[in-house]
Amino acid sequence: MAQLMEDDVLQAFTTYAVIVILKMMLMAPLTSYHRFSGGAFANEEDVALKSAEDKKKFLRSHPDVERVRRCHQNDLENIIPFVVIGLLYALTGPDLSHALLHFRVFAGSRIFHSFAYLIPLPQPSRALSWMVGMAVTFSMAYSVLNTVLRL
């Protein structure tokens, strides 16, 4: 493993993969924050110590909680494919400058997407940032297939 990490492309991939994974992981504590600050819980056991009357009040959805949850879901749908395809891409030995462009643009688009979702910024800012990230992942996938199948 240590020898693999001497490869500049794999080092860059690892760096940006960790950045977007950590960003995705931060959505869970942010969801909890909004649940507690908004008094909106999803499960009966979360309000077990409350009175029957209070249980009804706290077992509900909240717009801020749902917004963070949707942002988190979108991260799961986009970051996991990036990590898998990005690793395969890094293993094909691409040019470092092209690889860095892919990794940086993806990470930037996902970070911007989260801000656009959570602030919220007007559309089409969020949609464009999603499309940019998706285009990067498809570009890497095409490069992997092109390398493997010698298209």
PDB file of C-alpha atoms in Angstrom:
ATOM      1  CA  MET A   1       0.000   0.000   0.000  1.00  0.00           C
ATOM      2  CA  ALA A   2       2.801   2.418   0.869  1.00  0.00           C
ATOM      3  CA  GLN A   3       4.334   1.881  -2.556  1.00  0.00           C
ATOM      4  CA  LEU A   4       0.995   2.638  -4.247  1.00  0.00           C
ATOM      5  CA  MET A   5       0.796   5.928  -2.368  1.00  0.00           C
ATOM      6  CA  GLU A   6       4.029   7.080  -4.027  1.00  0.00           C
ATOM      7  CA  ASP A   7       2.008   7.582  -7.225  1.00  0.00           C
ATOM      8  CA  ASP A   8       1.098  11.269  -7.558  1.00  0.00           C
ATOM      9  CA  VAL A   9      -2.288  10.589  -9.178  1.00  0.00           C
ATOM     10  CA  LEU A  10      -3.295   8.133  -6.459  1.00  0.00           C
ATOM     11  CA  GLN A  11      -2.178  10.599  -3.775  1.00  0.00           C
ATOM     12  CA  ALA A  12      -4.274  13.327  -5.379  1.00  0.00           C
ATOM     13  CA  PHE A  13      -7.267  11.019  -5.703  1.00  0.00           C
ATOM     14  CA  THR A  14      -6.968   9.959  -2.067  1.00  0.00           C
ATOM     15  CA  THR A  15      -6.810  13.578  -0.931  1.00  0.00           C
ATOM     16  CA  TYR A  16      -9.904  14.690  -2.833  1.00  0.00           C
ATOM     17  CA  ALA A  17     -11.827  11.506  -2.074  1.00  0.00           C
ATOM     18  CA  VAL A  18     -11.253  12.046   1.641  1.00  0.00           C
ATOM     19  CA  ILE A  19     -12.325  15.698   1.338  1.00  0.00           C
ATOM     20  CA  VAL A  20     -15.669  14.862  -0.293  1.00  0.00           C
ATOM     21  CA  ILE A  21     -16.279  11.886   2.007  1.00  0.00           C
ATOM     22  CA  LEU A  22     -15.694  14.058   5.076  1.00  0.00           C
ATOM     23  CA  LYS A  23     -18.026  16.683   3.620  1.00  0.00           C
ATOM     24  CA  MET A  24     -20.650  13.989   3.141  1.00  0.00           C
ATOM     25  CA  MET A  25     -20.122  12.700   6.688  1.00  0.00           C
ATOM     26  CA  LEU A  26     -20.721  16.191   8.102  1.00  0.00           C
ATOM     27  CA  MET A  27     -24.302  16.018   6.866  1.00  0.00           C
ATOM     28  CA  ALA A  28     -25.223  13.520   9.636  1.00  0.00           C
ATOM     29  CA  PRO A  29     -24.292  15.807  12.570  1.00  0.00           C
ATOM     30  CA  LEU A  30     -25.940  18.699  10.714  1.00  0.00           C
ATOM     31  CA  THR A  31     -29.132  16.638  10.458  1.00  0.00           C
ATOM     32  CA  SER A  32     -28.950  15.915  14.201  1.00  0.00           C
ATOM     33  CA  TYR A  33     -28.430  19.587  14.944  1.00  0.00           C
ATOM     34  CA  HIS A  34     -31.576  20.515  13.021  1.00  0.00           C
ATOM     35  CA  ARG A  35     -33.541  17.664  14.624  1.00  0.00           C
ATOM     36  CA  PHE A  36     -32.713  18.878  18.123  1.00  0.00           C
ATOM     37  CA  SER A  37     -32.965  22.606  17.413  1.00  0.00           C
ATOM     38  CA  GLY A  38     -36.258  22.157  15.551  1.00  0.00           C
ATOM     39  CA  GLY A  39     -37.651  19.519  17.903  1.00  0.00           C
ATOM     40  CA  ALA A  40     -38.407  17.175  15.003  1.00  0.00           C
ATOM     41  CA  PHE A  41     -37.725  13.483  15.477  1.00  0.00           C
ATOM     42  CA  ALA A  42     -38.436  10.563  13.179  1.00  0.00           C
ATOM     43  CA  ASN A  43     -38.710   7.576  15.521  1.00  0.00           C
ATOM     44  CA  GLU A  44     -40.879   6.773  18.524  1.00  0.00           C
ATOM     45  CA  GLU A  45     -37.864   5.730  20.608  1.00  0.00           C
ATOM     46  CA  ASP A  46     -36.292   9.160  20.063  1.00  0.00           C
ATOM     47  CA  VAL A  47     -39.052  10.713  22.155  1.00  0.00           C
ATOM     48  CA  ALA A  48     -39.623   7.805  24.573  1.00  0.00           C
ATOM     49  CA  LEU A  49     -39.011   9.968  27.632  1.00  0.00           C
ATOM     50  CA  LYS A  50     -41.584  12.564  26.594  1.00  0.00           C
ATOM     51  CA  SER A  51     -45.219  12.602  27.675  1.00  0.00           C
ATOM     52  CA  ALA A  52     -47.839  11.219  25.288  1.00  0.00           C
ATOM     53  CA  GLU A  53     -48.879  14.752  24.386  1.00  0.00           C
ATOM     54  CA  ASP A  54     -45.284  15.854  23.743  1.00  0.00           C
ATOM     55  CA  LYS A  55     -44.590  12.746  21.649  1.00  0.00           C
ATOM     56  CA  LYS A  56     -47.141  13.896  19.086  1.00  0.00           C
ATOM     57  CA  LYS A  57     -45.529  17.330  19.014  1.00  0.00           C
ATOM     58  CA  PHE A  58     -41.986  16.020  18.468  1.00  0.00           C
ATOM     59  CA  LEU A  59     -42.690  13.144  16.062  1.00  0.00           C
ATOM     60  CA  ARG A  60     -42.810  15.229  12.916  1.00  0.00           C
ATOM     61  CA  SER A  61     -40.779  16.360   9.973  1.00  0.00           C
ATOM     62  CA  HIS A  62     -39.132  19.751   9.770  1.00  0.00           C
ATOM     63  CA  PRO A  63     -38.181  21.622   6.578  1.00  0.00           C
ATOM     64  CA  ASP A  64     -34.575  22.207   7.701  1.00  0.00           C
ATOM     65  CA  VAL A  65     -34.103  18.547   8.629  1.00  0.00           C
ATOM     66  CA  GLU A  66     -35.551  17.409   5.321  1.00  0.00           C
ATOM     67  CA  ARG A  67     -33.356  19.835   3.352  1.00  0.00           C
ATOM     68  CA  VAL A  68     -30.185  18.479   4.993  1.00  0.00           C
ATOM     69  CA  ARG A  69     -31.385  14.902   4.488  1.00  0.00           C
ATOM     70  CA  ARG A  70     -31.967  15.530   0.770  1.00  0.00           C
ATOM     71  CA  CYS A  71     -28.515  17.105   0.467  1.00  0.00           C
ATOM     72  CA  HIS A  72     -27.011  14.078   2.223  1.00  0.00           C
ATOM     73  CA  GLN A  73     -28.910  11.694  -0.049  1.00  0.00           C
ATOM     74  CA  ASN A  74     -27.634  13.565  -3.096  1.00  0.00           C
ATOM     75  CA  ASP A  75     -24.091  13.239  -1.729  1.00  0.00           C
ATOM     76  CA  LEU A  76     -24.528   9.490  -1.362  1.00  0.00           C
ATOM     77  CA  GLU A  77     -25.791   9.223  -4.932  1.00  0.00           C
ATOM     78  CA  ASN A  78     -22.829  11.166  -6.339  1.00  0.00           C
ATOM     79  CA  ILE A  79     -19.812  10.782  -4.072  1.00  0.00           C
ATOM     80  CA  ILE A  80     -19.866   6.979  -3.890  1.00  0.00           C
ATOM     81  CA  PRO A  81     -19.732   6.612  -7.708  1.00  0.00           C
ATOM     82  CA  PHE A  82     -16.971   9.250  -7.808  1.00  0.00           C
ATOM     83  CA  VAL A  83     -14.896   7.302  -5.288  1.00  0.00           C
ATOM     84  CA  VAL A  84     -15.288   3.985  -7.131  1.00  0.00           C
ATOM     85  CA  ILE A  85     -14.813   5.352 -10.647  1.00  0.00           C
ATOM     86  CA  GLY A  86     -12.122   7.787  -9.490  1.00  0.00           C
ATOM     87  CA  LEU A  87     -10.089   4.943  -7.991  1.00  0.00           C
ATOM     88  CA  LEU A  88     -10.343   2.953 -11.207  1.00  0.00           C
ATOM     89  CA  TYR A  89      -9.420   6.089 -13.137  1.00  0.00           C
ATOM     90  CA  ALA A  90      -6.387   6.727 -10.918  1.00  0.00           C
ATOM     91  CA  LEU A  91      -5.238   3.136 -11.432  1.00  0.00           C
ATOM     92  CA  THR A  92      -5.247   3.567 -15.234  1.00  0.00           C
ATOM     93  CA  GLY A  93      -2.310   5.960 -14.951  1.00  0.00           C
ATOM     94  CA  PRO A  94      -3.778   9.205 -16.304  1.00  0.00           C
ATOM     95  CA  ASP A  95      -1.759  12.373 -16.734  1.00  0.00           C
ATOM     96  CA  LEU A  96      -1.468  14.141 -13.354  1.00  0.00           C
ATOM     97  CA  SER A  97      -2.765  17.476 -14.669  1.00  0.00           C
ATOM     98  CA  HIS A  98      -5.884  15.854 -16.153  1.00  0.00           C
ATOM     99  CA  ALA A  99      -6.469  13.843 -13.001  1.00  0.00           C
ATOM    100  CA  LEU A 100      -6.102  16.899 -10.773  1.00  0.00           C
ATOM    101  CA  LEU A 101      -8.574  18.774 -12.945  1.00  0.00           C
ATOM    102  CA  HIS A 102     -11.120  15.961 -12.583  1.00  0.00           C
ATOM    103  CA  PHE A 103     -10.639  15.615  -8.820  1.00  0.00           C
ATOM    104  CA  ARG A 104     -10.614  19.344  -8.034  1.00  0.00           C
ATOM    105  CA  VAL A 105     -13.606  20.184 -10.192  1.00  0.00           C
ATOM    106  CA  PHE A 106     -15.622  17.347  -8.643  1.00  0.00           C
ATOM    107  CA  ALA A 107     -14.713  18.339  -5.070  1.00  0.00           C
ATOM    108  CA  GLY A 108     -15.468  21.993  -5.766  1.00  0.00           C
ATOM    109  CA  SER A 109     -18.789  21.179  -7.404  1.00  0.00           C
ATOM    110  CA  ARG A 110     -19.896  19.023  -4.458  1.00  0.00           C
ATOM    111  CA  ILE A 111     -18.887  21.619  -1.876  1.00  0.00           C
ATOM    112  CA  PHE A 112     -20.680  24.336  -3.840  1.00  0.00           C
ATOM    113  CA  HIS A 113     -23.695  22.024  -4.266  1.00  0.00           C
ATOM    114  CA  SER A 114     -23.988  21.673  -0.491  1.00  0.00           C
ATOM    115  CA  PHE A 115     -23.863  25.431   0.040  1.00  0.00           C
ATOM    116  CA  ALA A 116     -26.388  25.940  -2.754  1.00  0.00           C
ATOM    117  CA  TYR A 117     -28.679  23.331  -1.176  1.00  0.00           C
ATOM    118  CA  LEU A 118     -28.391  24.415   2.444  1.00  0.00           C
ATOM    119  CA  ILE A 119     -28.387  28.219   2.151  1.00  0.00           C
ATOM    120  CA  PRO A 120     -30.445  27.833  -0.306  1.00  0.00           C
ATOM    121  CA  LEU A 121     -29.149  29.636  -3.386  1.00  0.00           C
ATOM    122  CA  PRO A 122     -31.528  30.222  -6.300  1.00  0.00           C
ATOM    123  CA  GLN A 123     -31.689  27.675  -9.079  1.00  0.00           C
ATOM    124  CA  PRO A 124     -30.018  26.818 -11.416  1.00  0.00           C
ATOM    125  CA  SER A 125     -26.940  27.087  -9.146  1.00  0.00           C
ATOM    126  CA  ARG A 126     -27.559  23.762  -7.429  1.00  0.00           C
ATOM    127  CA  ALA A 127     -28.516  21.975 -10.655  1.00  0.00           C
ATOM    128  CA  LEU A 128     -25.441  23.291 -12.476  1.00  0.00           C
ATOM    129  CA  SER A 129     -23.101  22.206  -9.683  1.00  0.00           C
ATOM    130  CA  TRP A 130     -24.708  18.748  -9.738  1.00  0.00           C
ATOM    131  CA  MET A 131     -24.291  18.545 -13.532  1.00  0.00           C
ATOM    132  CA  VAL A 132     -20.626  19.551 -13.332  1.00  0.00           C
ATOM    133  CA  GLY A 133     -19.917  16.827 -10.762  1.00  0.00           C
ATOM    134  CA  MET A 134     -21.822  14.257 -12.782  1.00  0.00           C
ATOM    135  CA  ALA A 135     -19.957  15.256 -15.967  1.00  0.00           C
ATOM    136  CA  VAL A 136     -16.632  14.776 -14.181  1.00  0.00           C
ATOM    137  CA  THR A 137     -17.607  11.283 -13.040  1.00  0.00           C
ATOM    138  CA  PHE A 138     -18.797  10.356 -16.538  1.00  0.00           C
ATOM    139  CA  SER A 139     -15.582  11.762 -18.023  1.00  0.00           C
ATOM    140  CA  MET A 140     -13.499   9.559 -15.730  1.00  0.00           C
ATOM    141  CA  ALA A 141     -15.703   6.545 -16.509  1.00  0.00           C
ATOM    142  CA  TYR A 142     -15.236   7.141 -20.245  1.00  0.00           C
ATOM    143  CA  SER A 143     -11.484   7.412 -19.761  1.00  0.00           C
ATOM    144  CA  VAL A 144     -11.400   4.137 -17.797  1.00  0.00           C
ATOM    145  CA  LEU A 145     -13.424   2.315 -20.459  1.00  0.00           C
ATOM    146  CA  ASN A 146     -11.336   3.892 -23.207  1.00  0.00           C
ATOM    147  CA  THR A 147      -8.145   2.681 -21.525  1.00  0.00           C
ATOM    148  CA  VAL A 148      -9.414  -0.810 -20.712  1.00  0.00           C
ATOM    149  CA  LEU A 149     -11.212  -1.476 -23.981  1.00  0.00           C
ATOM    150  CA  ARG A 150      -8.724   0.492 -26.084  1.00  0.00           C
ATOM    151  CA  LEU A 151     -11.516   2.374 -27.857  1.00  0.00           C
TER     152      LEU A 151
END
